[in-house]
XYZ file of C-alpha atoms in Angstrom:
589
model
C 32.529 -3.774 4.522
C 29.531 -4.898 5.904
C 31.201 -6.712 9.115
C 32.405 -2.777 10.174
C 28.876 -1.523 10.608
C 27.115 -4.883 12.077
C 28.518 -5.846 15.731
C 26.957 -9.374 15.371
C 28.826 -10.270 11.961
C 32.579 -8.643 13.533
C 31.548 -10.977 15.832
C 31.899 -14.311 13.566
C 34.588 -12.477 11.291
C 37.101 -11.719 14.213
C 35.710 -14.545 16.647
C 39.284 -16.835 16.161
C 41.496 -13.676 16.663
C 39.622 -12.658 19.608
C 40.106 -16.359 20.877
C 43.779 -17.025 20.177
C 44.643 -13.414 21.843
C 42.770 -13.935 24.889
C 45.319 -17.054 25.454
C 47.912 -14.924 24.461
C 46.852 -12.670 27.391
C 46.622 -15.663 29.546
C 49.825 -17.123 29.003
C 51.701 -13.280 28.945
C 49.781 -13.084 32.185
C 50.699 -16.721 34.260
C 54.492 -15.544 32.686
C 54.358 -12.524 34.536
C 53.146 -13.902 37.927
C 56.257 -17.033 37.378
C 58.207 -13.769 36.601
C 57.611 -11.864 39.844
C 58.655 -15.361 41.813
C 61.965 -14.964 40.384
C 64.064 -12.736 43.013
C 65.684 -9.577 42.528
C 66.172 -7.116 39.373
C 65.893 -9.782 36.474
C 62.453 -11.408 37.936
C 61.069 -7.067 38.110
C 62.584 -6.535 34.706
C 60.728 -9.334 33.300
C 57.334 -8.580 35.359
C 57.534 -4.828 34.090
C 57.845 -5.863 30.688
C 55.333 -8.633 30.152
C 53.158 -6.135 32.177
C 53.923 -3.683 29.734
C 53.274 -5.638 26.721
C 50.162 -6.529 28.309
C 49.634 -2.681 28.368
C 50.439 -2.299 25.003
C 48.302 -4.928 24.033
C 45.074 -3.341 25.593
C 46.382 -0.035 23.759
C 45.916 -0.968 20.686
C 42.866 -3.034 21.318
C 40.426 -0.972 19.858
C 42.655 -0.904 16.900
C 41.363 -4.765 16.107
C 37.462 -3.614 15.342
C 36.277 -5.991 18.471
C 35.079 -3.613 21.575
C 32.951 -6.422 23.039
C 36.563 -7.980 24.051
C 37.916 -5.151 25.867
C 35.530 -5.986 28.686
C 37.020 -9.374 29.117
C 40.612 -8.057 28.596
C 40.819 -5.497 30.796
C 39.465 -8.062 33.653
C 41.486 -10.608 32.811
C 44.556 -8.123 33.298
C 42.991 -6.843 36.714
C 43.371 -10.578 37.988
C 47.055 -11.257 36.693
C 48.401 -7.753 38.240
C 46.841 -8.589 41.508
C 48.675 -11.782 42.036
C 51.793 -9.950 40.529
C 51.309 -7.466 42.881
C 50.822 -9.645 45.996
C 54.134 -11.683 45.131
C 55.899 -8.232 44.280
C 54.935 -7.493 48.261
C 54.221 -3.700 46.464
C 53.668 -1.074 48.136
C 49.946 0.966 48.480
C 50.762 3.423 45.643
C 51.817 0.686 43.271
C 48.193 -0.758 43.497
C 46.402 2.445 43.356
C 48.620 3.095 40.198
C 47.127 -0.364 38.517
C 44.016 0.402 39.655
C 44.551 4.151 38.166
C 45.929 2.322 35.175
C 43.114 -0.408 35.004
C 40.292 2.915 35.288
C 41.860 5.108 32.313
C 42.309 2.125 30.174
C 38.585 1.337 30.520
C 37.355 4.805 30.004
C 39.320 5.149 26.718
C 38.492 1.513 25.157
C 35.069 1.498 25.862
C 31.428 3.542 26.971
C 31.451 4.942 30.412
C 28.152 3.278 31.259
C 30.602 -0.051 30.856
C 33.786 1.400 32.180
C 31.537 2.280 35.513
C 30.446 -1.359 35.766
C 34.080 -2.742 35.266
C 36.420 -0.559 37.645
C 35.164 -1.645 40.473
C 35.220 -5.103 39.955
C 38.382 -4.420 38.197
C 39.989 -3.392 41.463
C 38.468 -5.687 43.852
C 40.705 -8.397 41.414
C 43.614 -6.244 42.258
C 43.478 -5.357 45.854
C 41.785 -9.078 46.932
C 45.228 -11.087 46.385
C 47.405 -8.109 48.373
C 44.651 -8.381 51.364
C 44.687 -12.357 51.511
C 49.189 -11.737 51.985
C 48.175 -9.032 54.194
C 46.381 -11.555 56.370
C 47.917 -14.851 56.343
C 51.748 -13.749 54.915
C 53.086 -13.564 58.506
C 51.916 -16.793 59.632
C 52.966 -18.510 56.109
C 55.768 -20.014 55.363
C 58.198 -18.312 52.776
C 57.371 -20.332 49.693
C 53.292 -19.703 50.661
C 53.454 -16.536 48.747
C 54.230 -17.716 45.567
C 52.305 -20.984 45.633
C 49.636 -18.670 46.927
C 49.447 -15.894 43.935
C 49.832 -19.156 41.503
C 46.472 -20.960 42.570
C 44.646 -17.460 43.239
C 46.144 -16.241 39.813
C 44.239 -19.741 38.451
C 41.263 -19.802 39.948
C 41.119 -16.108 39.283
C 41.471 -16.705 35.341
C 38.748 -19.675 35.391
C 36.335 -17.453 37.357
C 37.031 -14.332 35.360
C 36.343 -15.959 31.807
C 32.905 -16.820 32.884
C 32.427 -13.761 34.246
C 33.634 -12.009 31.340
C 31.463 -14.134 29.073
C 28.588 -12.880 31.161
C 29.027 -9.555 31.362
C 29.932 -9.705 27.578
C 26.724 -11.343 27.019
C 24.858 -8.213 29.263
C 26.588 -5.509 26.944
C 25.138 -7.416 23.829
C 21.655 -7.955 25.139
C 21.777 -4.051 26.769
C 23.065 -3.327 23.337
C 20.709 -5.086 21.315
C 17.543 -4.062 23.084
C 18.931 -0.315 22.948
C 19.039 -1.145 19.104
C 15.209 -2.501 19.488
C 14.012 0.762 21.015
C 16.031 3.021 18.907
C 14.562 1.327 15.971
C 11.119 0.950 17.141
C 11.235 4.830 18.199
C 12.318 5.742 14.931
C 9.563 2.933 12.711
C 6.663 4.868 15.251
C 8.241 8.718 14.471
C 8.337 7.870 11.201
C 4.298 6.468 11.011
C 3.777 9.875 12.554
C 5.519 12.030 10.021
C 3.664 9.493 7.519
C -0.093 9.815 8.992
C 0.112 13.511 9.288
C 1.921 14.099 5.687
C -1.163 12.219 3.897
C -3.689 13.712 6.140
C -2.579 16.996 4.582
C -2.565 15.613 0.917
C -0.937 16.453 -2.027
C 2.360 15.187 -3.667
C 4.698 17.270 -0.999
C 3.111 15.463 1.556
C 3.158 12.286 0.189
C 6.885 12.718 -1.004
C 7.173 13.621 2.876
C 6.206 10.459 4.242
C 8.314 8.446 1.378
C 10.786 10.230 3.251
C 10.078 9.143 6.402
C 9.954 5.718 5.574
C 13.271 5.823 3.742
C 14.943 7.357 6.932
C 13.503 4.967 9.398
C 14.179 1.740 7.280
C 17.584 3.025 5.723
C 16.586 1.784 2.459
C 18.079 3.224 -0.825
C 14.520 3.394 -2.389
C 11.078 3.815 -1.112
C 8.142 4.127 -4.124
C 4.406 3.640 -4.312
C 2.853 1.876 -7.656
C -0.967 1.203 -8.501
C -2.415 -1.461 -10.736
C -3.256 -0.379 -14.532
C -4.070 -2.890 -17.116
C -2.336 -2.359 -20.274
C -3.582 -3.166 -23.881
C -1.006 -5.851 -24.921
C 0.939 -6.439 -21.872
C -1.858 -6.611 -19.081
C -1.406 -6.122 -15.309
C 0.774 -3.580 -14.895
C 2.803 -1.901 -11.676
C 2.323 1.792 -12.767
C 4.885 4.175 -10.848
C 2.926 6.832 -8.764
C 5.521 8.021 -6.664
C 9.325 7.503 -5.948
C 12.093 8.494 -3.608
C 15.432 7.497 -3.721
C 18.231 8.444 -1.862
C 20.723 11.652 -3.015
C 23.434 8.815 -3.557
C 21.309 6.821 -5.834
C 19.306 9.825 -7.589
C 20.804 8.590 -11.319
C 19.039 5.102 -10.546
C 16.285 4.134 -13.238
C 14.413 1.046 -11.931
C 11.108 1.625 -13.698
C 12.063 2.415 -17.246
C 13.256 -0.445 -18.219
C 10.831 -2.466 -19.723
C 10.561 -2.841 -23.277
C 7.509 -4.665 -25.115
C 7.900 -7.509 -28.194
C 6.835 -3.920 -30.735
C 10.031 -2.562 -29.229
C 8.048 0.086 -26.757
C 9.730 1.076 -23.478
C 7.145 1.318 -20.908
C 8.318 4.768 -18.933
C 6.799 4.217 -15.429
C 5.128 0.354 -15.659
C 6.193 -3.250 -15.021
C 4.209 -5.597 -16.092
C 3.563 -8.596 -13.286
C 4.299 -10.793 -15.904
C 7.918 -10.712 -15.761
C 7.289 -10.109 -11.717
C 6.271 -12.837 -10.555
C 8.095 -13.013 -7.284
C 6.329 -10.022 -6.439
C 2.688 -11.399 -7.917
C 2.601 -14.122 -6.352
C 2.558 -12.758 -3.106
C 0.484 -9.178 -3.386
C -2.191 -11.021 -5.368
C -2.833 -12.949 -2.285
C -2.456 -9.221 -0.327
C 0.428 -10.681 1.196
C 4.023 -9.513 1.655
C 6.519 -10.197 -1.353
C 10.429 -10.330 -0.775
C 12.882 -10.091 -3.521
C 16.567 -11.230 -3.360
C 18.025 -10.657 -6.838
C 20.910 -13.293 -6.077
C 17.830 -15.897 -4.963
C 16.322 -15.346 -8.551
C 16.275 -17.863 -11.123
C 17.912 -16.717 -14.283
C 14.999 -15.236 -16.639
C 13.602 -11.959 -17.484
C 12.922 -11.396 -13.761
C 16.578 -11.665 -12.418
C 17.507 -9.385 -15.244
C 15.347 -6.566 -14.684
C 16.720 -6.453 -11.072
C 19.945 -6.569 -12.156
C 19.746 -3.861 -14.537
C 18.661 -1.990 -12.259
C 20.978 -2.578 -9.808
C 18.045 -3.384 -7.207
C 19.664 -6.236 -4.719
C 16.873 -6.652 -1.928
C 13.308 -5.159 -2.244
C 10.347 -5.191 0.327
C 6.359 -5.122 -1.458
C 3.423 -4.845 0.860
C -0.022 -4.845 -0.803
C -1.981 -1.133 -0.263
C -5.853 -2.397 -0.018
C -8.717 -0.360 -1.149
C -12.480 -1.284 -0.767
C -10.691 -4.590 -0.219
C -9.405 -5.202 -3.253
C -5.766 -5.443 -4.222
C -5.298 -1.229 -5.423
C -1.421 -1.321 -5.935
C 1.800 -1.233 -3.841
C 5.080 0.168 -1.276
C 7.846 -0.876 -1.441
C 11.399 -0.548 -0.615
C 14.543 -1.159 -2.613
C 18.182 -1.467 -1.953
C 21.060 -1.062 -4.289
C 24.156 -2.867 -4.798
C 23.978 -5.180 -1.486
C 21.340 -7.729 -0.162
C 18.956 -6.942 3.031
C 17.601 -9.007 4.801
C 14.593 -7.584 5.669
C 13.299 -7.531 9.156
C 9.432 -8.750 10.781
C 9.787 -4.575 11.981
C 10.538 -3.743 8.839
C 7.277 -5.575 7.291
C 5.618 -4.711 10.306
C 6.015 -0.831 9.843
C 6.019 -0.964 5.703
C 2.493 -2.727 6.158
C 1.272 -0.047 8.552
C 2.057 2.372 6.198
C 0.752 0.680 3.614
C -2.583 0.715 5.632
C -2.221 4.248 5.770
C -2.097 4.647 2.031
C -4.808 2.747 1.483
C -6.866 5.069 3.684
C -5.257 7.769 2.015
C -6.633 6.794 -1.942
C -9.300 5.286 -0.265
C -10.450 9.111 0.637
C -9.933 10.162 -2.614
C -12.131 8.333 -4.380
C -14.897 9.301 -2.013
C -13.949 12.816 -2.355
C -13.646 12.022 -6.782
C -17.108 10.196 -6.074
C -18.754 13.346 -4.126
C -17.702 15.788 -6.824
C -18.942 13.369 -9.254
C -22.433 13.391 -6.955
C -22.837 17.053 -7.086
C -21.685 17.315 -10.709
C -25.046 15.086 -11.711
C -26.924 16.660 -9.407
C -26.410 20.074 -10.850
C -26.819 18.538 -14.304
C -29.550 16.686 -13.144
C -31.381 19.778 -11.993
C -30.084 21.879 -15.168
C -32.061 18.635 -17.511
C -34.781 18.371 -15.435
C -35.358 22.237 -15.967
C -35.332 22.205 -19.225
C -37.174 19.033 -19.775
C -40.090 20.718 -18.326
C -38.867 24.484 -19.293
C -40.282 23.504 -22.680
C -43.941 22.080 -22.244
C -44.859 24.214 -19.225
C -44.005 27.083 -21.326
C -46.669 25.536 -24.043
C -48.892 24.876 -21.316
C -48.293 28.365 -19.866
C -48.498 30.251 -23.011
C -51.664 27.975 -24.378
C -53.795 28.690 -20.831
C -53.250 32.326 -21.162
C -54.262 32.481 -24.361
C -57.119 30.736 -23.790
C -57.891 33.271 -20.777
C -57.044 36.400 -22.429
C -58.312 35.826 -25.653
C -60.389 32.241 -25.672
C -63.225 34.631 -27.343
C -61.467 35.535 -30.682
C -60.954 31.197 -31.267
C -63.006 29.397 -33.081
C -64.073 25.528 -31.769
C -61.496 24.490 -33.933
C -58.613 26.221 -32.715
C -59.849 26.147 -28.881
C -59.993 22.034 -29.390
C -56.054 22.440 -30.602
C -55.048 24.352 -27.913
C -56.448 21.777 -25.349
C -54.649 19.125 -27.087
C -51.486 20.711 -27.108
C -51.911 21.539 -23.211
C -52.898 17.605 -22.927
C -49.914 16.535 -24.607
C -47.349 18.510 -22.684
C -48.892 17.846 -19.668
C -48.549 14.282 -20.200
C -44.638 14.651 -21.390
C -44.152 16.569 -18.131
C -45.876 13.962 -16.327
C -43.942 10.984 -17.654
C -40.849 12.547 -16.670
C -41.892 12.824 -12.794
C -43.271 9.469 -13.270
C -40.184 8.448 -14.426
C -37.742 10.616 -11.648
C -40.359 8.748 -8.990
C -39.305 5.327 -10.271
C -35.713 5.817 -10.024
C -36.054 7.189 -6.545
C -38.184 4.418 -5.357
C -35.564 1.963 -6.705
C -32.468 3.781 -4.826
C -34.404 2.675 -1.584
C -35.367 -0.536 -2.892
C -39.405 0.556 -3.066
C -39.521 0.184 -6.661
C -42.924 -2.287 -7.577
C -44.128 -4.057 -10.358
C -47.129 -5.787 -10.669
C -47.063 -8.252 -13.390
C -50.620 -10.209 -14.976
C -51.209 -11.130 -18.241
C -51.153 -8.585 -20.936
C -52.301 -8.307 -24.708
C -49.100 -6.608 -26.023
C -50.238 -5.588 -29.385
C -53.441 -3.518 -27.718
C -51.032 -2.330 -25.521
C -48.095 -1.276 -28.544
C -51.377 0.537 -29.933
C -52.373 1.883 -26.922
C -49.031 3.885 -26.586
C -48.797 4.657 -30.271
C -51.579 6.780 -29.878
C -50.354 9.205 -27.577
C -48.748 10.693 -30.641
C -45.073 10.086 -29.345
C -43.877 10.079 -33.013
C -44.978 13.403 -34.993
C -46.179 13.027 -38.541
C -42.753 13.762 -40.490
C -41.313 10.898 -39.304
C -42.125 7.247 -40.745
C -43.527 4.857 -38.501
C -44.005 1.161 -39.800
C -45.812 -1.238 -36.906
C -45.005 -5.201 -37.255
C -47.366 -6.780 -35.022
C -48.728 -9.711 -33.711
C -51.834 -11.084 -31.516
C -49.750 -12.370 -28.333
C -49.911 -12.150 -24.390
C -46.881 -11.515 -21.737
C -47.153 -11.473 -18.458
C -45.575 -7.924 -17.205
C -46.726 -4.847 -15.304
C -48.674 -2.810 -18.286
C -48.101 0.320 -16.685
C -44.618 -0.606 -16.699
C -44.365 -1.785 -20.250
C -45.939 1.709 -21.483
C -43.192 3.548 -19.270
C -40.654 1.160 -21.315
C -42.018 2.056 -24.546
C -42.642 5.758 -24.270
C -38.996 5.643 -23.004
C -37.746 3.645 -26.287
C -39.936 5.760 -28.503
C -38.793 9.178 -27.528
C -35.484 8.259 -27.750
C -36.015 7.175 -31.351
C -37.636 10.300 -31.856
C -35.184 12.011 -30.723
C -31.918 10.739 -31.541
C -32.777 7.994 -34.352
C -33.193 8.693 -38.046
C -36.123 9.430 -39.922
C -37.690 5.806 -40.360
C -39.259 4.166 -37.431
C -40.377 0.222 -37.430
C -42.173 -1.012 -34.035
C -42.440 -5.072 -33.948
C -43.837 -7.976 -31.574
C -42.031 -11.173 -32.050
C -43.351 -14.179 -30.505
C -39.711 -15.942 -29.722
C -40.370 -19.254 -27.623
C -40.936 -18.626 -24.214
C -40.807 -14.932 -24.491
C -42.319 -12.259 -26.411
C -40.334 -9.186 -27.706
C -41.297 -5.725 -28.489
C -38.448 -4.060 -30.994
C -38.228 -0.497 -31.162
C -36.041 0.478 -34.364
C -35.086 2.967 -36.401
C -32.598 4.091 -39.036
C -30.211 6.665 -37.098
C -26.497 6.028 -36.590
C -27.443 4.702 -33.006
C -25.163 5.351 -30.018
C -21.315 5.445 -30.753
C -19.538 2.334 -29.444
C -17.700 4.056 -26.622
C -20.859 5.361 -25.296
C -22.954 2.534 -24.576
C -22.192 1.764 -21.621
C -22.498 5.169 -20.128
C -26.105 5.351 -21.801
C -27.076 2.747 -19.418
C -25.770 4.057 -16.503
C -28.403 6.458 -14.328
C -27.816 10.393 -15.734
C -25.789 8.964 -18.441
C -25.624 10.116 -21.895
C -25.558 7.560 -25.249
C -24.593 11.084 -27.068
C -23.230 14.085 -27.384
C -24.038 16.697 -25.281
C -23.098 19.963 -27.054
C -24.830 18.916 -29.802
C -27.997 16.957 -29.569
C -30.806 17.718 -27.232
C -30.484 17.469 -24.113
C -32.520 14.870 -22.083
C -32.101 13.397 -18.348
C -30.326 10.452 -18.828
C -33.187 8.260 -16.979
C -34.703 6.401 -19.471
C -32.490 3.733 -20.142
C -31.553 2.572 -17.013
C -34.535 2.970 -15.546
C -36.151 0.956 -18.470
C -33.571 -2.251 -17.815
C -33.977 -2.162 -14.427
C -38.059 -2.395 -14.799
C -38.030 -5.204 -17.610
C -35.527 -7.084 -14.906
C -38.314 -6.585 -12.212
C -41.168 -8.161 -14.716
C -38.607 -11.182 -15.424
C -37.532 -10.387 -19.034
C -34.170 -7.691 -20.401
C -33.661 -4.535 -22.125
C -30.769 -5.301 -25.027
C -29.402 -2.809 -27.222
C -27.625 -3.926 -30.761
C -26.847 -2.708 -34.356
C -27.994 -4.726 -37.216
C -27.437 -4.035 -40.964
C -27.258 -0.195 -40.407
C -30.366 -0.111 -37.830
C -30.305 0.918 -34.178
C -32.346 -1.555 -32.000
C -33.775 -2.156 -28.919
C -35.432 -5.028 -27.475
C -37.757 -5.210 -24.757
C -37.762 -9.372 -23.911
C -40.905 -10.132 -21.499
C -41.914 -13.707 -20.387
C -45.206 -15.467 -22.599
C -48.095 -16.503 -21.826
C -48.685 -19.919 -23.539
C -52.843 -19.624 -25.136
């Protein structure tokens, strides 16, 4: 029962037995002193056994599951056999035997640390009433004695249940800031164990400082869940990690979700049928669940089912957004959970959040050196290609330029032009992107003739004579960075080259307030679940084993200048053609 192991509930459960048998003590006791009045063998007889069922009664008291009462008790009895005593007119040894009697009694009922602080008020209660008959019995008349040890034995009993109630109320404070410290000593040894578990990393650790957490909170469950979105049943509490304790191993709490198709979800919850706990980690707040507090619903059931009674969330942050969650559970009885218990759940929490928090910078670093290795493996053999032309063509030209003809000499020189120019788009282009990672990147935008400029960049020969090339144009004027539009388009036409099919159709199309510049062709275009990764910087709109390889900066780098000049770089199928449209802002005539 829960009353055994909380001091503070025995208290409210047992509070009217504890009260009616301190007035049985009371009474037994005021009998005892009316007892000792009575002269000769029958008045002892009757002392000695109401003391001893006094005696008895202390005995057993630890018997009654109520400790905080044997401090009252036991000084309630000290006053009653000092007044006894002092009518008795006992001897020395029969006090030191009570107060013997009084000491052993409060050793064996209670801690020592209490038994030291009772004893020796204990026995000034018994030796004070002999020492007042000591000092006025001879003057006193014969009935003083009695009349004496009746108002002493009183006054005794008045003063003693306050004082009792005092020193009762010091045990319980001593006792519940002991039960502060021991619990605050164990919530900071267990953010120790935590902090130094995911310092180290890896699922050990982190089942380590579940661990830790479970011990310190003495809850049945302690589990860590991140945020997944699911196709049909959205927001989801996905199951990373989870400890329970050996008792409650059997426990499934996260497998019991099935969808509408009839799909159990093994590891997920979907906030849906949470929303205790939604309301309040959305707002990266703390969320409390009381399964008997639930209102009947798909909720209350899942808790019940899984035989979850009380359960502590606390939101884990990362990059300041809501990343997932840890929590506690408790089977089969309610918690109330604690502020030390949120405090230290939330601190962990923190610590978790630090803890993914690293990861992704250490997922994002690998990621960083991955591209850069790839970048410098493109980059290589991007320019592998035409500086071995250009390499080859010289030295011919060196070695041998004698043994050419005009013809063949002009050839060369345009081959060397051409791959010189290839190579020097592609620093042009690497010197863009780095200017734009520190914000330098510049356009310079006036007005521009775009079908001298569509023919200016046609004739560099970017599309080789096997390929069909159909040109759709039109006399208009944009205002845009030329330089920058020719980057665009050399960029849009090697790709077509490149990866489109074998017919090519370049248009202008005057569209109300801006002007756009199609680049099209006839390939299959980029699969669907690769177009957004063919905008991204060193992304790829293809695949990579089996299509030439290329940088992955043209794309990007051509959005991000046509956003500079004003206009957009859009990417669409239409009726079986790949397209691309460069939008730039007009220039009314």
């Amino acid at each position: 029962m829960p009353f055994l192991r909380e001091p503070a509930d025995a208290w409210h459960v047992l509070d009217p037995v504890v009260r009616r048998w301190h007035r049985m003590r009371q009474v037994v006791g005021l009998l005892g002193v009316a007892a000792a009045v009575v002269p000769g063998p029958l008045g002892d007889t009757a002392w000695l056994g109401l003391g001893g069922l006094v005696g008895f009664t202390d005995a057993t008291l630890s018997l009654r599951g109520h400790r905080p009462s044997v401090l009252r008790s036991l000084l309630l009895d000290a006053a009653v056999t000092g007044v006894a005593l002092t009518v008795l007119r006992s001897s020395p040894p029969t006090v030191v035997a009570w107060i013997v009697y009084l000491a052993v009694l409060a050793v064996g009922l209670m801690p020592l640390r209490d038994a030291a602080r009772l004893v020796p008020v204990g026995a000034a209660w018994v030796v004070a009433p002999v020492v007042a008959r000591r000092v006025w019995g001879p003057a006193a008349a014969p009935g003083f004695d009695a009349a004496m040890a009746i108002i002493a034995g009183v006054l005794a009993l008045v003063v003693i249940v306050y004082l009792g109630d005092a020193m009762e109320t010091l045990v319980r404070r001593d006792r519940a800031a002991l039960g502060v410290l021991d619990a605050r000593s164990r919530h900071q040894q267990a953010l120790v164990l935590c902090s130094r578990a995911l310092l180290r990393g890896g699922d050990v650790a982190i089942d380590e400082a579940l661990e830790a957490l479970r011990r310190a909170t003495g809850a049945h469950q302690v589990f860590v869940d991140v945020n997944v979105n699911h196709p049909t049943e959205g927001l989801c509490a996905r199951v990373v990690h989870e400890l329970l304790d050996p008792a409650f191993e059997e426990r499934e709490t996260f497998d019991l979700y099935v969808t509408a198709d009839g799909e159990r979800l093994e590891g997920m919850l979907p906030y849906h049928v949470l929303p205790t706990s939604y309301a309040g980690l959305r707002r990266l707040r703390p969320a409390i669940v009381q399964t008997d507090e639930l209102p009947p619903g798909p909720e209350r059931r899942l808790y019940e089912e899984s035989g979850v009674r009380s359960e502590l969330n606390v939101p884990i942050v990362v990059g300041g957004r809501w990343h997932g969650s840890l929590g506690l559970g408790v089977f089969d009885e309610r918690r109330d959970w604690t502020p030390r218990d949120v405090e230290l759940l939330g601190t962990a929490a923190d610590m978790f959040g630090s803890y993914y928090e690293r990861a992704q910078d250490r997922e994002r670093l690998e990621e960083l050196v991955e591209a850069k290795d790839e970048l410098i493996a493109s980059v290589s053999h991007e320019l592998r290609t035409p500086l071995s032309v250009i390499v080859g063509l010289a030295s011919e030209l060196r070695d041998r330029g004698d043994e050419f003809g005009p013809e063949e000499r002009a050839q060369f020189v345009e081959l060397i032009a051409t791959h010189s120019e290839e190579m020097a788009d592609l620093v042009e282009d690497l010197l863009a992107k780095a200017a734009d990672a520190h914000g330098e990147l510049v356009v310079v935008p006036e007005v521009v003739a775009l079908d001298e400029l569509v023919a200016e960049v046609l004739r560099q020969r970017l599309v080789p004579d096997d390929r069909s090339l159909t040109v759709e144009t039109a006399v208009v004027k944009a205002w845009a960075d030329p330089g920058r539009v020719r980057q665009i388009l050399r960029n849009l036409l090697t790709n077509a080259v490149r990866y489109g099919g074998p017919d090519l159709v370049v248009r202008i199309l005057p569209d109300g307030h801006v002007v756009a510049v199609e680049v099209a062709d006839d390939g299959e275009g980029i699969p669907a679940d690769r177009v957004a990764e063919a905008f991204e910087p060193f992304g790829r709109g293809h695949d990579r084993t089996t299509q030439t390889q290329s940088v992955g900066l043209g794309l990007p780098l051509s959005v991000r200048l046509a956003e500079l000049m004003g206009g957009a770089l859009v990417y669409r199928r239409k009726e079986g053609w790949t397209v691309f449209r460069l939008e730039l802002p007009r220039v009314e005539e």
